[in-house]
Amino acid sequence: MKKVSFKFYLIVYCLLIFSSQFTLAQKDAKRPLDIVFCVDLSGSTNGLINNVRDNLWLIINQANNMVPAPDLRIAVVGYSRPSFGKSTGYVRILSDLTHNFDHVAAELYKLKPSIEKGDQYVSAALSTCVSQLSWSKNQQAFKTIFLCGNGMVTSNGYDYIKYCEQAAAKNIIVNTLYIPNGANIMRELPAWRRISTITSGMQSEMTVANRDNVIVFTDVNLDRIKAANNKLNSSYLWVGPESESCRKALVTADSGAFYSMKDAFFNRAYFKCTEEYELVLKDCDLVNAYTIGSATTPNDSSYLASEAPVKFANHFIEMKESRTKLIANLKQELPDSLITNYKQLFSQGLMPEKNIFTRVILTVLFKQWERR
């Protein structure tokens, strides 16, 4: 391939930024699905943060395979850490609702797993989730919060009821995942159940110490997947004001998944083979920006060839074709059937929950998505 200067790339990027066709119709056609993980990060739930970040990609892959396929966004809100500050009720938005799950993962991996003894202001966490996140305004959107933690919900009064009513008014469902801790279960549990009842959600229990022994990607080759993933990473052409942030988030998400457990890395690699991932990266990768952002449909080479200068079109089409081959090579190592097998178990209600974070989340999500 003929070497092209950075100035050439910059000119093309600027043209794309001002293109009127940057918005894609296929995302608008999907029903929005907004999921918020609101997690207690105090000492009594030590290990919960690992449950979230180690299983993030598994949850994303399964959610994207629900029927009908959703337009998925995810947010994470943490609470009960003194380092988050008293002025916010010890609550922090780690990531607002976004399609860019690399950024979600990167923020999760920034968190130190150290134990902090903190006040559990569940009402403050609920208030933040309901009123400070960028919820979809689409009337057909399915909006849900998974509130994970323990403690006395009424420790600072009964304001939680008001915030639950606000959530219900905005059609936001709150599903509670209560983590049993010591002798206070019978005193704490009723309010957690009340939260889910007010918002038409579901109440479940989970144990943070339980690691899921079910592995999605069995009999796959780590070395080949790692090599294919590295080649794919090297194909991105980072341009634009968000490009450095995107690049760092990709590296952080890759390394975090790789060093947590193999299946987390395999699930992440699988997601990187999807159209959803390409759509996200069109804002900071010039190849996707050109071949997706300025065409009426993805990979519409006839449009590019007729409407753009030929030297631009041919160059980026060639780069896109090379990228497509790299994705196909990676995807060959991670067959769809392994994802589909689990989808069937969750959709049919055949996956035992066993108080395990991922299983509880996906069991609830599949039930609610199909009902609504």
mmCIF file of C-alpha atoms in Angstrom:
data_model
loop_
_atom_site.group_PDB
_atom_site.id
_atom_site.type_symbol
_atom_site.label_atom_id
_atom_site.label_comp_id
_atom_site.label_asym_id
_atom_site.label_seq_id
_atom_site.Cartn_x
_atom_site.Cartn_y
_atom_site.Cartn_z
ATOM 1 C CA MET A 1 0.000 0.000 0.000
ATOM 2 C CA LYS A 2 1.313 3.428 -0.963
ATOM 3 C CA LYS A 3 2.397 5.491 2.038
ATOM 4 C CA VAL A 4 0.120 8.438 2.722
ATOM 5 C CA SER A 5 1.015 11.487 4.771
ATOM 6 C CA PHE A 6 -0.599 12.413 8.075
ATOM 7 C CA LYS A 7 -1.720 15.693 6.467
ATOM 8 C CA PHE A 8 -3.813 13.670 4.022
ATOM 9 C CA TYR A 9 -5.495 11.846 6.901
ATOM 10 C CA LEU A 10 -6.157 15.082 8.739
ATOM 11 C CA ILE A 11 -7.838 16.647 5.712
ATOM 12 C CA VAL A 12 -10.093 13.635 5.264
ATOM 13 C CA TYR A 13 -10.962 13.623 8.971
ATOM 14 C CA CYS A 14 -11.965 17.293 8.859
ATOM 15 C CA LEU A 15 -14.166 16.630 5.836
ATOM 16 C CA LEU A 16 -15.884 13.808 7.680
ATOM 17 C CA ILE A 17 -16.486 15.891 10.792
ATOM 18 C CA PHE A 18 -18.605 18.291 8.753
ATOM 19 C CA SER A 19 -20.378 15.588 6.818
ATOM 20 C CA SER A 20 -24.159 15.607 7.216
ATOM 21 C CA GLN A 21 -24.263 11.804 7.023
ATOM 22 C CA PHE A 22 -22.411 11.008 10.247
ATOM 23 C CA THR A 23 -25.566 9.645 11.930
ATOM 24 C CA LEU A 24 -26.440 6.052 11.045
ATOM 25 C CA ALA A 25 -30.014 4.927 10.559
ATOM 26 C CA GLN A 26 -29.505 1.367 11.750
ATOM 27 C CA LYS A 27 -28.814 2.389 15.340
ATOM 28 C CA ASP A 28 -31.961 4.529 15.386
ATOM 29 C CA ALA A 29 -33.955 1.495 14.266
ATOM 30 C CA LYS A 30 -32.989 -0.525 17.338
ATOM 31 C CA ARG A 31 -34.798 -0.184 20.631
ATOM 32 C CA PRO A 32 -32.591 1.687 23.136
ATOM 33 C CA LEU A 33 -31.451 -0.301 26.173
ATOM 34 C CA ASP A 34 -29.882 1.733 28.988
ATOM 35 C CA ILE A 35 -28.269 -0.313 31.772
ATOM 36 C CA VAL A 36 -26.807 1.288 34.908
ATOM 37 C CA PHE A 37 -24.724 -0.708 37.364
ATOM 38 C CA CYS A 38 -24.956 1.061 40.722
ATOM 39 C CA VAL A 39 -22.470 -0.701 42.976
ATOM 40 C CA ASP A 40 -21.646 -0.532 46.667
ATOM 41 C CA LEU A 41 -17.860 -0.229 46.985
ATOM 42 C CA SER A 42 -17.565 -0.382 50.775
ATOM 43 C CA GLY A 43 -15.734 -3.036 52.758
ATOM 44 C CA SER A 44 -18.814 -5.216 53.230
ATOM 45 C CA THR A 45 -19.031 -5.816 49.490
ATOM 46 C CA ASN A 46 -15.326 -6.390 48.881
ATOM 47 C CA GLY A 47 -14.935 -8.108 45.531
ATOM 48 C CA LEU A 48 -18.018 -6.630 43.860
ATOM 49 C CA ILE A 49 -15.956 -4.338 41.626
ATOM 50 C CA ASN A 50 -14.141 -7.393 40.242
ATOM 51 C CA ASN A 51 -17.468 -9.059 39.500
ATOM 52 C CA VAL A 52 -18.490 -6.065 37.399
ATOM 53 C CA ARG A 53 -15.313 -5.475 35.414
ATOM 54 C CA ASP A 54 -14.369 -9.128 34.907
ATOM 55 C CA ASN A 55 -17.810 -9.954 33.495
ATOM 56 C CA LEU A 56 -18.566 -6.731 31.620
ATOM 57 C CA TRP A 57 -17.845 -8.156 28.161
ATOM 58 C CA LEU A 58 -19.811 -11.345 28.756
ATOM 59 C CA ILE A 59 -22.841 -9.253 29.751
ATOM 60 C CA ILE A 60 -22.418 -6.974 26.714
ATOM 61 C CA ASN A 61 -22.173 -9.904 24.285
ATOM 62 C CA GLN A 62 -25.217 -11.646 25.702
ATOM 63 C CA ALA A 63 -27.256 -8.426 25.835
ATOM 64 C CA ASN A 64 -26.425 -7.638 22.208
ATOM 65 C CA ASN A 65 -27.662 -11.103 21.239
ATOM 66 C CA MET A 66 -31.101 -10.639 22.785
ATOM 67 C CA VAL A 67 -34.112 -10.548 20.462
ATOM 68 C CA PRO A 68 -34.796 -7.987 19.214
ATOM 69 C CA ALA A 69 -31.196 -6.711 19.235
ATOM 70 C CA PRO A 70 -30.921 -3.576 21.398
ATOM 71 C CA ASP A 71 -29.098 -0.282 21.001
ATOM 72 C CA LEU A 72 -27.122 -0.865 24.186
ATOM 73 C CA ARG A 73 -25.586 1.779 26.449
ATOM 74 C CA ILE A 74 -24.020 1.197 29.865
ATOM 75 C CA ALA A 75 -23.191 3.397 32.859
ATOM 76 C CA VAL A 76 -21.525 2.657 36.186
ATOM 77 C CA VAL A 77 -22.136 4.541 39.441
ATOM 78 C CA GLY A 78 -20.162 3.731 42.592
ATOM 79 C CA TYR A 79 -21.141 4.604 46.149
ATOM 80 C CA SER A 80 -20.083 4.182 49.791
ATOM 81 C CA ARG A 81 -16.417 5.106 49.349
ATOM 82 C CA PRO A 82 -15.208 7.975 51.581
ATOM 83 C CA SER A 83 -12.788 8.989 48.831
ATOM 84 C CA PHE A 84 -15.800 9.923 46.665
ATOM 85 C CA GLY A 85 -16.519 12.834 49.041
ATOM 86 C CA LYS A 86 -19.181 13.626 51.609
ATOM 87 C CA SER A 87 -20.706 16.423 49.497
ATOM 88 C CA THR A 88 -21.999 13.850 47.009
ATOM 89 C CA GLY A 89 -23.168 11.374 49.646
ATOM 90 C CA TYR A 90 -20.054 9.309 48.840
ATOM 91 C CA VAL A 91 -21.347 8.690 45.300
ATOM 92 C CA ARG A 92 -19.436 9.021 42.034
ATOM 93 C CA ILE A 93 -20.488 8.580 38.410
ATOM 94 C CA LEU A 94 -17.667 6.422 37.095
ATOM 95 C CA SER A 95 -19.079 6.455 33.580
ATOM 96 C CA ASP A 96 -22.228 8.073 32.202
ATOM 97 C CA LEU A 97 -24.412 6.140 29.778
ATOM 98 C CA THR A 98 -22.363 5.463 26.656
ATOM 99 C CA HIS A 99 -21.897 3.163 23.690
ATOM 100 C CA ASN A 100 -18.140 3.282 24.271
ATOM 101 C CA PHE A 101 -17.644 0.325 26.564
ATOM 102 C CA ASP A 102 -13.868 0.669 26.353
ATOM 103 C CA HIS A 103 -14.224 3.856 28.374
ATOM 104 C CA VAL A 104 -16.510 2.104 30.878
ATOM 105 C CA ALA A 105 -13.952 -0.677 31.342
ATOM 106 C CA ALA A 106 -11.064 1.798 31.608
ATOM 107 C CA GLU A 107 -12.811 3.693 34.409
ATOM 108 C CA LEU A 108 -13.523 0.460 36.261
ATOM 109 C CA TYR A 109 -9.882 -0.606 36.059
ATOM 110 C CA LYS A 110 -8.788 2.747 37.459
ATOM 111 C CA LEU A 111 -10.499 1.889 40.741
ATOM 112 C CA LYS A 112 -8.269 0.473 43.430
ATOM 113 C CA PRO A 113 -9.682 -2.730 44.894
ATOM 114 C CA SER A 114 -8.719 -1.554 48.385
ATOM 115 C CA ILE A 115 -11.342 -1.857 51.096
ATOM 116 C CA GLU A 116 -12.791 1.386 52.418
ATOM 117 C CA LYS A 117 -15.193 1.450 55.337
ATOM 118 C CA GLY A 118 -17.878 3.896 54.298
ATOM 119 C CA ASP A 119 -21.432 5.027 54.987
ATOM 120 C CA GLN A 120 -23.894 3.318 52.650
ATOM 121 C CA TYR A 121 -26.196 6.089 51.480
ATOM 122 C CA VAL A 122 -28.340 4.090 49.093
ATOM 123 C CA SER A 123 -30.742 7.008 48.688
ATOM 124 C CA ALA A 124 -27.922 9.266 47.452
ATOM 125 C CA ALA A 125 -26.872 6.611 44.953
ATOM 126 C CA LEU A 126 -30.440 6.262 43.677
ATOM 127 C CA SER A 127 -30.836 10.016 43.367
ATOM 128 C CA THR A 128 -27.640 10.273 41.308
ATOM 129 C CA CYS A 129 -28.677 7.430 39.011
ATOM 130 C CA VAL A 130 -32.166 8.796 38.392
ATOM 131 C CA SER A 131 -31.393 12.496 37.955
ATOM 132 C CA GLN A 132 -27.772 12.885 36.821
ATOM 133 C CA LEU A 133 -27.329 10.335 34.034
ATOM 134 C CA SER A 134 -28.032 10.886 30.336
ATOM 135 C CA TRP A 135 -31.020 8.563 30.034
ATOM 136 C CA SER A 136 -32.501 7.968 26.588
ATOM 137 C CA LYS A 137 -35.400 10.263 25.707
ATOM 138 C CA ASN A 138 -36.835 7.688 23.304
ATOM 139 C CA GLN A 139 -40.319 6.706 24.485
ATOM 140 C CA GLN A 140 -39.622 3.089 23.533
ATOM 141 C CA ALA A 141 -36.372 2.887 25.528
ATOM 142 C CA PHE A 142 -35.941 0.189 28.143
ATOM 143 C CA LYS A 143 -34.157 1.742 31.136
ATOM 144 C CA THR A 144 -32.928 -0.225 34.126
ATOM 145 C CA ILE A 145 -30.677 0.118 37.163
ATOM 146 C CA PHE A 146 -29.008 -2.859 38.817
ATOM 147 C CA LEU A 147 -28.521 -1.663 42.399
ATOM 148 C CA CYS A 148 -25.957 -3.953 44.059
ATOM 149 C CA GLY A 149 -25.027 -3.772 47.739
ATOM 150 C CA ASN A 150 -26.241 -4.111 51.299
ATOM 151 C CA GLY A 151 -26.771 -2.037 54.445
ATOM 152 C CA MET A 152 -29.718 -0.172 55.926
ATOM 153 C CA VAL A 153 -31.396 1.761 53.144
ATOM 154 C CA THR A 154 -33.034 3.951 55.813
ATOM 155 C CA SER A 155 -29.739 4.905 57.473
ATOM 156 C CA ASN A 156 -30.282 8.537 56.422
ATOM 157 C CA GLY A 157 -34.067 8.573 56.269
ATOM 158 C CA TYR A 158 -36.767 7.534 53.833
ATOM 159 C CA ASP A 159 -35.798 9.681 50.864
ATOM 160 C CA TYR A 160 -35.149 6.520 48.881
ATOM 161 C CA ILE A 161 -38.918 6.157 48.409
ATOM 162 C CA LYS A 162 -39.062 9.566 46.705
ATOM 163 C CA TYR A 163 -36.249 8.641 44.348
ATOM 164 C CA CYS A 164 -37.886 5.312 43.560
ATOM 165 C CA GLU A 165 -41.078 7.150 42.659
ATOM 166 C CA GLN A 166 -39.071 9.495 40.440
ATOM 167 C CA ALA A 167 -37.521 6.479 38.743
ATOM 168 C CA ALA A 168 -40.953 4.935 38.176
ATOM 169 C CA ALA A 169 -42.224 8.214 36.709
ATOM 170 C CA LYS A 170 -39.360 8.106 34.181
ATOM 171 C CA ASN A 171 -40.036 4.425 33.391
ATOM 172 C CA ILE A 172 -36.740 3.417 34.993
ATOM 173 C CA ILE A 173 -36.795 -0.045 36.556
ATOM 174 C CA VAL A 174 -34.598 -0.650 39.602
ATOM 175 C CA ASN A 175 -33.532 -4.258 40.120
ATOM 176 C CA THR A 176 -31.888 -4.857 43.484
ATOM 177 C CA LEU A 177 -29.088 -7.360 44.079
ATOM 178 C CA TYR A 178 -28.734 -7.674 47.822
ATOM 179 C CA ILE A 179 -25.430 -9.001 49.183
ATOM 180 C CA PRO A 180 -26.020 -10.765 52.542
ATOM 181 C CA ASN A 181 -23.655 -9.637 55.269
ATOM 182 C CA GLY A 182 -23.674 -10.884 58.851
ATOM 183 C CA ALA A 183 -26.639 -10.817 61.197
ATOM 184 C CA ASN A 184 -28.399 -7.766 59.702
ATOM 185 C CA ILE A 185 -30.042 -9.521 56.778
ATOM 186 C CA MET A 186 -33.585 -9.566 58.162
ATOM 187 C CA ARG A 187 -33.387 -5.871 59.085
ATOM 188 C CA GLU A 188 -31.887 -4.749 55.778
ATOM 189 C CA LEU A 189 -33.645 -6.899 53.199
ATOM 190 C CA PRO A 190 -37.234 -5.491 53.373
ATOM 191 C CA ALA A 191 -36.217 -2.029 52.123
ATOM 192 C CA TRP A 192 -34.207 -3.538 49.261
ATOM 193 C CA ARG A 193 -37.312 -5.457 48.262
ATOM 194 C CA ARG A 194 -39.398 -2.312 48.527
ATOM 195 C CA ILE A 195 -37.109 -0.476 46.098
ATOM 196 C CA SER A 196 -37.623 -3.108 43.416
ATOM 197 C CA THR A 197 -41.366 -3.310 44.113
ATOM 198 C CA ILE A 198 -41.962 0.450 43.719
ATOM 199 C CA THR A 199 -40.162 0.485 40.352
ATOM 200 C CA SER A 200 -41.585 -2.828 39.042
ATOM 201 C CA GLY A 201 -38.170 -4.422 39.249
ATOM 202 C CA MET A 202 -36.895 -7.733 40.582
ATOM 203 C CA GLN A 203 -35.082 -8.406 43.851
ATOM 204 C CA SER A 204 -32.312 -11.011 44.024
ATOM 205 C CA GLU A 205 -29.447 -12.034 46.290
ATOM 206 C CA MET A 206 -25.848 -12.535 45.274
ATOM 207 C CA THR A 207 -22.562 -13.486 46.904
ATOM 208 C CA VAL A 208 -19.497 -11.525 45.821
ATOM 209 C CA ALA A 209 -17.105 -14.356 46.700
ATOM 210 C CA ASN A 210 -18.687 -16.705 44.149
ATOM 211 C CA ARG A 211 -16.744 -16.917 40.886
ATOM 212 C CA ASP A 212 -18.642 -18.325 37.929
ATOM 213 C CA ASN A 213 -17.258 -21.699 36.926
ATOM 214 C CA VAL A 214 -19.072 -21.617 33.573
ATOM 215 C CA ILE A 215 -16.704 -20.672 30.763
ATOM 216 C CA VAL A 216 -18.215 -19.428 27.492
ATOM 217 C CA PHE A 217 -15.204 -19.902 25.208
ATOM 218 C CA THR A 218 -13.943 -23.456 25.629
ATOM 219 C CA ASP A 219 -11.285 -25.143 23.480
ATOM 220 C CA VAL A 220 -9.986 -21.889 22.009
ATOM 221 C CA ASN A 221 -6.338 -20.972 21.514
ATOM 222 C CA LEU A 222 -5.123 -18.076 23.663
ATOM 223 C CA ASP A 223 -1.930 -17.447 21.699
ATOM 224 C CA ARG A 224 -3.703 -17.248 18.335
ATOM 225 C CA ILE A 225 -6.423 -14.980 19.733
ATOM 226 C CA LYS A 226 -3.862 -12.713 21.358
ATOM 227 C CA ALA A 227 -1.883 -12.445 18.109
ATOM 228 C CA ALA A 228 -4.996 -11.743 16.029
ATOM 229 C CA ASN A 229 -6.147 -9.142 18.549
ATOM 230 C CA ASN A 230 -2.772 -7.371 18.424
ATOM 231 C CA LYS A 231 -2.881 -7.231 14.621
ATOM 232 C CA LEU A 232 -6.370 -5.740 14.755
ATOM 233 C CA ASN A 233 -5.196 -3.093 17.217
ATOM 234 C CA SER A 234 -2.351 -2.102 14.920
ATOM 235 C CA SER A 235 -4.823 -1.392 12.095
ATOM 236 C CA TYR A 236 -6.539 1.536 13.815
ATOM 237 C CA LEU A 237 -5.709 4.968 12.455
ATOM 238 C CA TRP A 238 -6.161 7.285 15.427
ATOM 239 C CA VAL A 239 -7.194 10.802 14.401
ATOM 240 C CA GLY A 240 -9.258 13.515 16.086
ATOM 241 C CA PRO A 241 -9.656 15.152 19.500
ATOM 242 C CA GLU A 242 -10.892 11.945 21.157
ATOM 243 C CA SER A 243 -8.395 9.624 19.497
ATOM 244 C CA GLU A 244 -5.861 9.519 22.326
ATOM 245 C CA SER A 245 -8.586 8.834 24.855
ATOM 246 C CA CYS A 246 -9.978 6.042 22.661
ATOM 247 C CA ARG A 247 -6.552 4.497 22.160
ATOM 248 C CA LYS A 248 -5.737 4.512 25.880
ATOM 249 C CA ALA A 249 -9.149 3.082 26.747
ATOM 250 C CA LEU A 250 -8.670 0.271 24.228
ATOM 251 C CA VAL A 251 -5.271 -0.640 25.685
ATOM 252 C CA THR A 252 -6.568 -0.481 29.271
ATOM 253 C CA ALA A 253 -9.650 -2.572 28.482
ATOM 254 C CA ASP A 254 -7.559 -5.162 26.636
ATOM 255 C CA SER A 255 -4.941 -5.522 29.362
ATOM 256 C CA GLY A 256 -7.501 -5.451 32.177
ATOM 257 C CA ALA A 257 -9.499 -8.264 30.603
ATOM 258 C CA PHE A 258 -6.376 -10.260 29.729
ATOM 259 C CA TYR A 259 -4.971 -10.199 33.263
ATOM 260 C CA SER A 260 -8.292 -10.807 35.041
ATOM 261 C CA MET A 261 -9.268 -14.147 33.478
ATOM 262 C CA LYS A 262 -8.995 -15.736 30.053
ATOM 263 C CA ASP A 263 -12.721 -15.807 29.364
ATOM 264 C CA ALA A 264 -12.978 -12.063 30.014
ATOM 265 C CA PHE A 265 -10.334 -11.493 27.352
ATOM 266 C CA PHE A 266 -12.070 -13.867 24.922
ATOM 267 C CA ASN A 267 -15.435 -12.134 25.442
ATOM 268 C CA ARG A 268 -13.814 -8.763 24.870
ATOM 269 C CA ALA A 269 -12.083 -9.984 21.692
ATOM 270 C CA TYR A 270 -15.432 -11.303 20.462
ATOM 271 C CA PHE A 271 -17.061 -7.906 20.976
ATOM 272 C CA LYS A 272 -14.262 -6.217 19.026
ATOM 273 C CA CYS A 273 -15.360 -8.247 15.993
ATOM 274 C CA THR A 274 -18.857 -6.712 15.989
ATOM 275 C CA GLU A 275 -20.382 -3.865 13.999
ATOM 276 C CA GLU A 276 -21.237 -2.158 17.294
ATOM 277 C CA TYR A 277 -17.549 -1.792 18.076
ATOM 278 C CA GLU A 278 -16.773 -0.384 14.639
ATOM 279 C CA LEU A 279 -19.566 2.161 15.017
ATOM 280 C CA VAL A 280 -18.124 3.396 18.302
ATOM 281 C CA LEU A 281 -14.627 3.760 16.909
ATOM 282 C CA LYS A 282 -15.767 5.749 13.871
ATOM 283 C CA ASP A 283 -15.437 8.867 16.046
ATOM 284 C CA CYS A 284 -11.699 8.392 16.552
ATOM 285 C CA ASP A 285 -10.486 5.901 13.918
ATOM 286 C CA LEU A 286 -10.229 7.350 10.436
ATOM 287 C CA VAL A 287 -10.810 4.071 8.592
ATOM 288 C CA ASN A 288 -14.187 3.512 10.249
ATOM 289 C CA ALA A 289 -15.008 7.227 10.135
ATOM 290 C CA TYR A 290 -14.566 7.247 6.372
ATOM 291 C CA THR A 291 -16.081 3.910 5.400
ATOM 292 C CA ILE A 292 -18.956 4.106 7.895
ATOM 293 C CA GLY A 293 -19.455 7.764 8.713
ATOM 294 C CA SER A 294 -19.634 9.261 5.245
ATOM 295 C CA ALA A 295 -21.465 6.454 3.459
ATOM 296 C CA THR A 296 -25.204 5.964 3.493
ATOM 297 C CA THR A 297 -24.611 2.360 4.528
ATOM 298 C CA PRO A 298 -21.488 0.716 5.980
ATOM 299 C CA ASN A 299 -18.952 -0.495 3.405
ATOM 300 C CA ASP A 300 -20.841 1.145 0.532
ATOM 301 C CA SER A 301 -17.870 1.256 -1.826
ATOM 302 C CA SER A 302 -19.943 2.384 -4.819
ATOM 303 C CA TYR A 303 -21.021 5.501 -2.928
ATOM 304 C CA LEU A 304 -17.461 6.285 -1.888
ATOM 305 C CA ALA A 305 -16.115 5.759 -5.369
ATOM 306 C CA SER A 306 -18.698 8.021 -7.001
ATOM 307 C CA GLU A 307 -18.960 10.844 -4.466
ATOM 308 C CA ALA A 308 -15.441 11.118 -3.042
ATOM 309 C CA PRO A 309 -12.149 11.699 -4.864
ATOM 310 C CA VAL A 310 -10.992 8.375 -6.259
ATOM 311 C CA LYS A 311 -7.615 8.508 -4.523
ATOM 312 C CA PHE A 312 -9.423 8.940 -1.164
ATOM 313 C CA ALA A 313 -11.975 6.230 -1.822
ATOM 314 C CA ASN A 314 -9.599 3.562 -3.087
ATOM 315 C CA HIS A 315 -7.157 4.115 -0.246
ATOM 316 C CA PHE A 316 -9.715 3.790 2.524
ATOM 317 C CA ILE A 317 -11.597 0.963 0.881
ATOM 318 C CA GLU A 318 -8.331 -0.961 0.706
ATOM 319 C CA MET A 319 -7.627 -0.251 4.384
ATOM 320 C CA LYS A 320 -11.160 -1.278 5.303
ATOM 321 C CA GLU A 321 -10.830 -4.548 3.395
ATOM 322 C CA SER A 322 -7.591 -5.283 5.245
ATOM 323 C CA ARG A 323 -9.324 -4.535 8.570
ATOM 324 C CA THR A 324 -12.227 -6.800 7.629
ATOM 325 C CA LYS A 325 -9.832 -9.695 7.035
ATOM 326 C CA LEU A 326 -8.188 -9.137 10.416
ATOM 327 C CA ILE A 327 -11.588 -9.180 12.120
ATOM 328 C CA ALA A 328 -12.550 -12.353 10.246
ATOM 329 C CA ASN A 329 -9.339 -14.042 11.399
ATOM 330 C CA LEU A 330 -10.060 -13.121 15.014
ATOM 331 C CA LYS A 331 -13.709 -14.103 14.732
ATOM 332 C CA GLN A 332 -12.744 -17.514 13.355
ATOM 333 C CA GLU A 333 -11.132 -18.273 16.715
ATOM 334 C CA LEU A 334 -14.298 -17.282 18.625
ATOM 335 C CA PRO A 335 -17.325 -19.050 17.111
ATOM 336 C CA ASP A 336 -20.809 -17.534 17.428
ATOM 337 C CA SER A 337 -22.206 -20.880 18.542
ATOM 338 C CA LEU A 338 -20.551 -20.573 21.955
ATOM 339 C CA ILE A 339 -22.326 -17.253 22.574
ATOM 340 C CA THR A 340 -25.602 -18.628 21.205
ATOM 341 C CA ASN A 341 -25.520 -21.643 23.524
ATOM 342 C CA TYR A 342 -25.603 -19.350 26.545
ATOM 343 C CA LYS A 343 -28.189 -17.067 24.994
ATOM 344 C CA GLN A 344 -30.559 -20.032 24.737
ATOM 345 C CA LEU A 345 -30.011 -20.979 28.367
ATOM 346 C CA PHE A 346 -30.728 -17.438 29.592
ATOM 347 C CA SER A 347 -33.673 -16.818 27.258
ATOM 348 C CA GLN A 348 -35.291 -20.103 28.295
ATOM 349 C CA GLY A 349 -34.618 -19.567 32.008
ATOM 350 C CA LEU A 350 -32.472 -22.697 32.217
ATOM 351 C CA MET A 351 -29.312 -21.139 33.665
ATOM 352 C CA PRO A 352 -29.141 -21.709 37.457
ATOM 353 C CA GLU A 353 -28.432 -18.386 39.148
ATOM 354 C CA LYS A 354 -26.490 -19.756 42.145
ATOM 355 C CA ASN A 355 -26.343 -16.190 43.578
ATOM 356 C CA ILE A 356 -23.603 -15.387 41.021
ATOM 357 C CA PHE A 357 -23.442 -11.802 39.734
ATOM 358 C CA THR A 358 -23.353 -12.482 35.984
ATOM 359 C CA ARG A 359 -26.039 -15.141 36.071
ATOM 360 C CA VAL A 360 -28.394 -12.998 38.138
ATOM 361 C CA ILE A 361 -27.895 -9.943 35.916
ATOM 362 C CA LEU A 362 -28.472 -11.811 32.653
ATOM 363 C CA THR A 363 -31.385 -13.893 33.957
ATOM 364 C CA VAL A 364 -33.209 -10.730 35.054
ATOM 365 C CA LEU A 365 -32.289 -8.838 31.891
ATOM 366 C CA PHE A 366 -33.504 -11.547 29.511
ATOM 367 C CA LYS A 367 -36.805 -11.914 31.397
ATOM 368 C CA GLN A 368 -37.526 -8.197 31.407
ATOM 369 C CA TRP A 369 -36.439 -7.561 27.813
ATOM 370 C CA GLU A 370 -38.667 -10.300 26.433
ATOM 371 C CA ARG A 371 -41.653 -9.179 28.519
ATOM 372 C CA ARG A 372 -41.440 -5.577 27.375
#
